[in-house]
Coordinates of C-alpha atoms in Angstrom, one line a residue:
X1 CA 0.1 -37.7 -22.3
X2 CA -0.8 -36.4 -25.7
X3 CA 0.9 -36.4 -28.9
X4 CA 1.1 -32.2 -28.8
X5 CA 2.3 -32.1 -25.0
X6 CA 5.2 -34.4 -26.0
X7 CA 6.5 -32.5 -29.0
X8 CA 6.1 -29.5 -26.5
X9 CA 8.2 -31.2 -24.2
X10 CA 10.3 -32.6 -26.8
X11 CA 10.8 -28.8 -27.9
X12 CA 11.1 -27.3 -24.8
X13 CA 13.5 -29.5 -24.0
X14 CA 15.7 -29.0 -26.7
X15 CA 15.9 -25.2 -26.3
X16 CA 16.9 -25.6 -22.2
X17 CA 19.9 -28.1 -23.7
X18 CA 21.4 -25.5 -25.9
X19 CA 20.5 -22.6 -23.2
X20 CA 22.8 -25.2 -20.8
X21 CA 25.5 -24.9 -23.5
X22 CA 25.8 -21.5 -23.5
X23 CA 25.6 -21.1 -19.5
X24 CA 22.3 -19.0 -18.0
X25 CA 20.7 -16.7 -20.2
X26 CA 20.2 -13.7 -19.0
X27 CA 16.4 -14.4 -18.3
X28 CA 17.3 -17.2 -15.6
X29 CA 20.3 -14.9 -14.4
X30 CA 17.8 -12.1 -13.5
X31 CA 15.6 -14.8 -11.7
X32 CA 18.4 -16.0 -9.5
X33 CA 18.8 -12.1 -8.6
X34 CA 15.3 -11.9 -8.0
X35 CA 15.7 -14.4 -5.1
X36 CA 19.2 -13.6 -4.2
X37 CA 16.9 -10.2 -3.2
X38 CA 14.9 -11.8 -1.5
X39 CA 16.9 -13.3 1.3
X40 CA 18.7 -9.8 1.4
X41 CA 15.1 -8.0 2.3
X42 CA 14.6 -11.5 4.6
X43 CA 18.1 -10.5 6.1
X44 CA 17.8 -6.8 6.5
X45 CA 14.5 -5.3 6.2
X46 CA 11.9 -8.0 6.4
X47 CA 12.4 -11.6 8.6
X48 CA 10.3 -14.3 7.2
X49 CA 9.9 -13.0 3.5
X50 CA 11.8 -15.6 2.6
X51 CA 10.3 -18.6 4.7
X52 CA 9.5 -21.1 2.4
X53 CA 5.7 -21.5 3.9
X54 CA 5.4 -17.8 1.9
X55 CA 6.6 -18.4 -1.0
X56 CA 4.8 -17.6 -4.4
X57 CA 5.4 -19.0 -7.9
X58 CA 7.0 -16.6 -10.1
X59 CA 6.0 -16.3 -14.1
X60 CA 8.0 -14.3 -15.8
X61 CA 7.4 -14.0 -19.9
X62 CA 10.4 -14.1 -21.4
X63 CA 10.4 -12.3 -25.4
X64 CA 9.5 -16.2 -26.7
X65 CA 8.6 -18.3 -24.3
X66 CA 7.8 -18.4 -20.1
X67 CA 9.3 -19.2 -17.2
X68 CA 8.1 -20.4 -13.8
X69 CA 10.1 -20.4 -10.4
X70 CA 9.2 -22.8 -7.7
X71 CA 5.7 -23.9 -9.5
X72 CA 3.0 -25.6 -8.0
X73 CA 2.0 -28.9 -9.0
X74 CA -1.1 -27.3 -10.5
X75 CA 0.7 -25.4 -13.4
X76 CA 2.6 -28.3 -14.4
X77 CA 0.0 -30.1 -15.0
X78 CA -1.5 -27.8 -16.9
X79 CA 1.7 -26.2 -19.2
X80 CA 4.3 -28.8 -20.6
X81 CA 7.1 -27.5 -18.8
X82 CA 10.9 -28.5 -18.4
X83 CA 13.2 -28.0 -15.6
X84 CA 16.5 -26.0 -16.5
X85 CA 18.0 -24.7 -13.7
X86 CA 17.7 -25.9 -9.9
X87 CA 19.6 -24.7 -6.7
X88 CA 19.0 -23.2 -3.2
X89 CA 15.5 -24.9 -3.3
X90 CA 15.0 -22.6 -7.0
X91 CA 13.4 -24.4 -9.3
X92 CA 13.4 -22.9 -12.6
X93 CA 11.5 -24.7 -15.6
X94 CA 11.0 -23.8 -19.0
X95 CA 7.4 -23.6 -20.6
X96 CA 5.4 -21.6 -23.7
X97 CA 3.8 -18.2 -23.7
X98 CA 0.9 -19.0 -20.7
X99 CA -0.6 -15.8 -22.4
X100 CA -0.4 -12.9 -25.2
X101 CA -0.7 -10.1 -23.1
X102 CA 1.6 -7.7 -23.9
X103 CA 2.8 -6.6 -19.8
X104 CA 2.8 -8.3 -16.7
X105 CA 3.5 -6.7 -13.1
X106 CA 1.5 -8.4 -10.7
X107 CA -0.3 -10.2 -8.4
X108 CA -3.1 -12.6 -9.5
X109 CA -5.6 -14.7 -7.8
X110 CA -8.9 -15.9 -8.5
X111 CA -12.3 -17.6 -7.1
X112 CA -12.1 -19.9 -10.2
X113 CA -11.0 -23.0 -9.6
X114 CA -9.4 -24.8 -12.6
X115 CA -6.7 -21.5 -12.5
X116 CA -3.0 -21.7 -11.0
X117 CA -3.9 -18.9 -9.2
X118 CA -7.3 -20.1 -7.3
X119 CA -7.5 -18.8 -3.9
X120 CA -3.5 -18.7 -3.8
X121 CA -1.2 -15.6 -5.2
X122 CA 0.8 -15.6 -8.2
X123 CA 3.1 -13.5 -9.3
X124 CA 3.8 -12.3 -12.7
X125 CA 6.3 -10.2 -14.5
X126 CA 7.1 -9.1 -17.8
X127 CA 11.1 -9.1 -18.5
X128 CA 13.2 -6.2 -18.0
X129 CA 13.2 -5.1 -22.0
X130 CA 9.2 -6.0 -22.1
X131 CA 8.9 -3.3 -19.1
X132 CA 10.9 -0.8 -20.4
X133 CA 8.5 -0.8 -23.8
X134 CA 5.7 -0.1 -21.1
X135 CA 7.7 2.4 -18.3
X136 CA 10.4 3.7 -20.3
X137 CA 12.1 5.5 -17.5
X138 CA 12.5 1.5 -16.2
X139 CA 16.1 0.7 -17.7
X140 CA 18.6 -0.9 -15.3
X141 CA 18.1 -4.1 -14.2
X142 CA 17.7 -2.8 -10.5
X143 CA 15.0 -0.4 -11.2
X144 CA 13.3 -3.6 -12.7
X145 CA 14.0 -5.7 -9.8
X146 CA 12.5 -3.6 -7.0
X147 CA 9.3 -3.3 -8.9
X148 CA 9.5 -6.9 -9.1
X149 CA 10.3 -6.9 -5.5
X150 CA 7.4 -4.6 -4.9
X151 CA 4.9 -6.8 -6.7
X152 CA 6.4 -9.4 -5.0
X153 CA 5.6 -8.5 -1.5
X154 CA 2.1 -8.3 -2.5
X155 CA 2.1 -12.4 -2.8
X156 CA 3.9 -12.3 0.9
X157 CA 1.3 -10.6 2.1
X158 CA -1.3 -12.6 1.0
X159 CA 0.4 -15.5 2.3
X160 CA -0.1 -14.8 5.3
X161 CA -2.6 -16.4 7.3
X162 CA -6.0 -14.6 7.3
X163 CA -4.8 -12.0 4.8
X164 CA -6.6 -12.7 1.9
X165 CA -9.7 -13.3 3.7
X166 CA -9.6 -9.8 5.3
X167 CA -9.0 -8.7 1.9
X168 CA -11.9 -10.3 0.6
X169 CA -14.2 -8.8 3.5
X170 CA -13.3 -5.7 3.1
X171 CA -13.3 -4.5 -0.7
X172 CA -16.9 -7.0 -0.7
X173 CA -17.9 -4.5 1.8
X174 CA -16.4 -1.1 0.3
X175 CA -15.2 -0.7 -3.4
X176 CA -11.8 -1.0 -3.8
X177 CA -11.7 2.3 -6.3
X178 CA -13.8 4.0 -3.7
X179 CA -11.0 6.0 -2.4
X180 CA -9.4 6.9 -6.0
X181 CA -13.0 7.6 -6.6
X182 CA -13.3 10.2 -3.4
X183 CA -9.9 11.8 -3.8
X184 CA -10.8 12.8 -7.7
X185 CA -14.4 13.9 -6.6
X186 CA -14.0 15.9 -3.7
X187 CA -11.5 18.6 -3.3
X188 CA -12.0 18.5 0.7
X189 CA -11.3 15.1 0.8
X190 CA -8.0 15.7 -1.5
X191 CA -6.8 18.2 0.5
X192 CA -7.6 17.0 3.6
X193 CA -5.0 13.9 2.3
X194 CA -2.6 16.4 1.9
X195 CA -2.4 18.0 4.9
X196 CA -2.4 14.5 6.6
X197 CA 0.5 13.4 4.8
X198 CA 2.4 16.8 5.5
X199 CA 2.1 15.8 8.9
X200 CA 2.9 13.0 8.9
X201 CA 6.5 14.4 7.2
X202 CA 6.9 17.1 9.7
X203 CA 6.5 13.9 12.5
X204 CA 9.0 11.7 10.8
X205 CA 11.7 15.0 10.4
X206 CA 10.8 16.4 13.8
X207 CA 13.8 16.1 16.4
X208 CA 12.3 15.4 19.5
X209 CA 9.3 13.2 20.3
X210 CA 7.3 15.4 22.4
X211 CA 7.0 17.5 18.5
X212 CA 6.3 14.4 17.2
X213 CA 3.8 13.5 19.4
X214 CA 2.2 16.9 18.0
X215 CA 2.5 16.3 14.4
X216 CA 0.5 12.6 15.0
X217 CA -2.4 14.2 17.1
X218 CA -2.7 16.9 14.5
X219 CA -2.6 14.2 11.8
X220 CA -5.1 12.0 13.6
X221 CA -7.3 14.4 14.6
X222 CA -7.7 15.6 10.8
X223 CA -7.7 12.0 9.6
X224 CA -11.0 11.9 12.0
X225 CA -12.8 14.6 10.7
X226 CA -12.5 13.4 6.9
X227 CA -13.7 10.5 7.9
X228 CA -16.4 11.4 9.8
X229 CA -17.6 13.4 6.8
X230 CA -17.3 10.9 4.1
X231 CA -19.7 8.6 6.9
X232 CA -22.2 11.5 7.3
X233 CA -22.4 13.0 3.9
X234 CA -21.9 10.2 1.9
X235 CA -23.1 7.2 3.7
X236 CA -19.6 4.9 3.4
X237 CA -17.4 4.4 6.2
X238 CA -14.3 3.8 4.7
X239 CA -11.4 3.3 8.0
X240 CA -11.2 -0.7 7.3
X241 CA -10.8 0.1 3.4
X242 CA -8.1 2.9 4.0
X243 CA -6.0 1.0 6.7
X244 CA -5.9 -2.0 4.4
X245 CA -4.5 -0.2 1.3
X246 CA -1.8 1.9 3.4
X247 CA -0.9 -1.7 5.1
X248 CA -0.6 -3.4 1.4
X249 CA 0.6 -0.3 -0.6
X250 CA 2.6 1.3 2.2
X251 CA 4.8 -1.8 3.4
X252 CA 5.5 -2.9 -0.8
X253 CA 6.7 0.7 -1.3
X254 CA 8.8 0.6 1.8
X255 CA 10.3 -2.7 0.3
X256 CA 11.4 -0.1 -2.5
X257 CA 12.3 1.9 -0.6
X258 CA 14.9 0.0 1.3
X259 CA 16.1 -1.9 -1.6
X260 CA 17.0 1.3 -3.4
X261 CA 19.2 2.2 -0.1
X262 CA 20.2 -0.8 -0.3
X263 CA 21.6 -0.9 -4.5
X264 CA 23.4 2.4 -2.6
X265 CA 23.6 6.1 -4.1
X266 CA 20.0 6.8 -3.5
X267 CA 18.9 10.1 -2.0
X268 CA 14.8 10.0 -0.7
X269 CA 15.0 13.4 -1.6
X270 CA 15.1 13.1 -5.2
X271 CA 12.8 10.5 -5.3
X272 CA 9.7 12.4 -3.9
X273 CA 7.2 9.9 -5.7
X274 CA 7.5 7.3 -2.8
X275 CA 6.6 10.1 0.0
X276 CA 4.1 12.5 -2.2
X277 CA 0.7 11.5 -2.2
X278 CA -0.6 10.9 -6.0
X279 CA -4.3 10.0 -7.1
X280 CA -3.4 6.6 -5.5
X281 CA -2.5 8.2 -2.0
X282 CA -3.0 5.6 0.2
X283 CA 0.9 4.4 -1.6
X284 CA 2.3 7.3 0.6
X285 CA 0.5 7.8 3.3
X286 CA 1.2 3.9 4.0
X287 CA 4.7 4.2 3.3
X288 CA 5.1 7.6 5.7
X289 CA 3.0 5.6 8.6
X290 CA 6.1 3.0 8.4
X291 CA 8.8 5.2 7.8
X292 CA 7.2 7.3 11.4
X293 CA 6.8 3.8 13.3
X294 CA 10.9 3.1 12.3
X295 CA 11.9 6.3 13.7
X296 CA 9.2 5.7 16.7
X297 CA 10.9 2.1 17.3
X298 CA 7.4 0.9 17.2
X299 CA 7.4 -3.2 16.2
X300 CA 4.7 -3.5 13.7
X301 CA 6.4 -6.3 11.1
X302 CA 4.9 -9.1 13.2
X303 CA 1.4 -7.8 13.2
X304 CA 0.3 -5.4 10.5
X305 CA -1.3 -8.6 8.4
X306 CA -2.7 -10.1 10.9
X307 CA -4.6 -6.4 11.6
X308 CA -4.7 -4.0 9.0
X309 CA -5.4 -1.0 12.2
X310 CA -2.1 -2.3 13.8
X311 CA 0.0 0.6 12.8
X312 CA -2.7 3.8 13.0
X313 CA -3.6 1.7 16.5
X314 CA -0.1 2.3 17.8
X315 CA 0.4 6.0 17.0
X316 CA -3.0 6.9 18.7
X317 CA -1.9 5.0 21.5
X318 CA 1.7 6.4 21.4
X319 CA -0.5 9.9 21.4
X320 CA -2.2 9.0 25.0
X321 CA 0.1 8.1 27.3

């Protein structure tokens, strides 16, 4: 070990003893929460998200320093690090600013590999007072923690076996932007998505299934035609790119979803962001194919990343029997 890794160490060190005599800090607190969360969504909305064969190391910059929860061996070899708080199979350690960027809220991984993050997620997050210089209407600690929760979903995901290849396949086939590209471009296409999504809202508020049933084949039938159109006039076949981004986007924004029913006082009606589409729209339409298969008791949990067509699959073949 070098001379500058030990005074790091030595340094580090010294800050996690006089962060012991104080009790947590607030920035170790929140990362206990952060996986107190997790075995509530594992509990309640989720099984497996917190099986230890999916977990993800968590980095979360801190205002003058970093920390990491449940690191791999990888990062601490690479950043002088210090263990300050363990329990519950949390490890927490200590370690300097890994970057200068000024927000983090995400999943990375990489193809290079001398990174932490080399063919394996990782997530990252900026502290709660960091966010709220970025998304000012972020203030509480629970509107912090879902998008954490959100983010954090993402790594689940791509835990799972096969995910990240299909991943891979998929936007190395199609663009990723292509449908933020296609939505802006062409108002058919836009309001095509629109009308697909209202279906799928009149589906998930209708009272009997036979209506429902109605409101799917309409939706499906519509969904057809746009894509058949972007094939024919534009050359790009899109269905694989469009079921993977509902299944990634769809099932994190549930996660929000039923974390904010969980925190309690929530009303879906005043939060119409989750269920609107937006330039991204594939967030709602996702989230509204969920939301439909819950009120359809159709199981998708198990399978939607092992298949990214596993929950438009079942609603067309809910449609004809």
């Amino acid at each position: 070990m070098n001379i500058k890794k030990t005074i790091i160490i030595i340094l580090l060190a010294l800050v996690a003893m006089s962060a012991d005599a104080q009790s947590l800090n607030k920035d170790v607190e929140r990362l206990q929460y952060v996986y107190a969360l997790k075995v509530v969504i594992n509990d309640s909305i989720w099984s497996g998200f917190a099986d230890k064969q999916y977990d993800v190391p968590l980095l979360y910059y801190g205002d003058t320093c970093c920390y990491v929860v449940n690191p791999t061996e990888k990062f601490l070899a690479k950043y002088p690090s210090v263990l300050i708080h363990c329990d519950n199979n949390i490890q927490i350690y200590q370690t300097e600013k890994v970057d200068d960027k000024p927000f983090h809220m995400h999943v990375t991984f990489t193809d290079e590999e001398s990174n932490i993050d080399y063919h394996t997620p990782f997530m990252r997050c900026s502290s709660l007072e960091q966010t709220s210089k970025t998304i000012p209407d972020v203030t509480s600690v629970n509107e912090w923690a879902t998008m954490v929760m959100h983010e954090y979903f993402h790594g689940f995901q791509f835990k799972n076996d096969g995910y990240l290849d299909t991943y891979e396949t998929i936007t190395n086939t199609v663009l990723p932007d292509t449908l933020i590209a296609l939505a802006a471009c062409h108002d058919w296409y836009r309001e095509s998505i629109t009308q697909e999504n209202n279906f799928l809202l009149k589906a998930i508020d209708a009272n009997d299934i036979e209506a429902s049933r109605a409101y799917i084949q309409s939706f499906l039938e519509l969904r057809n035609e746009r894509r058949e159109r972007v094939k024919k006039e534009l050359c790009i076949d899109i269905v694989a790119l469009e079921q993977l981004y509902e299944t990634m986007e769809g099932s994190a924004r549930y996660i929000e979803y039923c974390l904010y029913r969980h925190f309690g006082n929530f009303n879906l009606s005043d939060a119409k962001w989750l269920y609107t589409v937006g330039r991204k729209y594939y967030y709602a339409t996702g989230f509204n194919l969920l939301r439909l298969s819950d009120k359809l008791r159709i199981d998708y949990k198990y399978a939607i990343f092992k298949d990214v067509s596993t929950v438009e699959r079942n609603l067309r073949i809910l449609i004809s029997e």
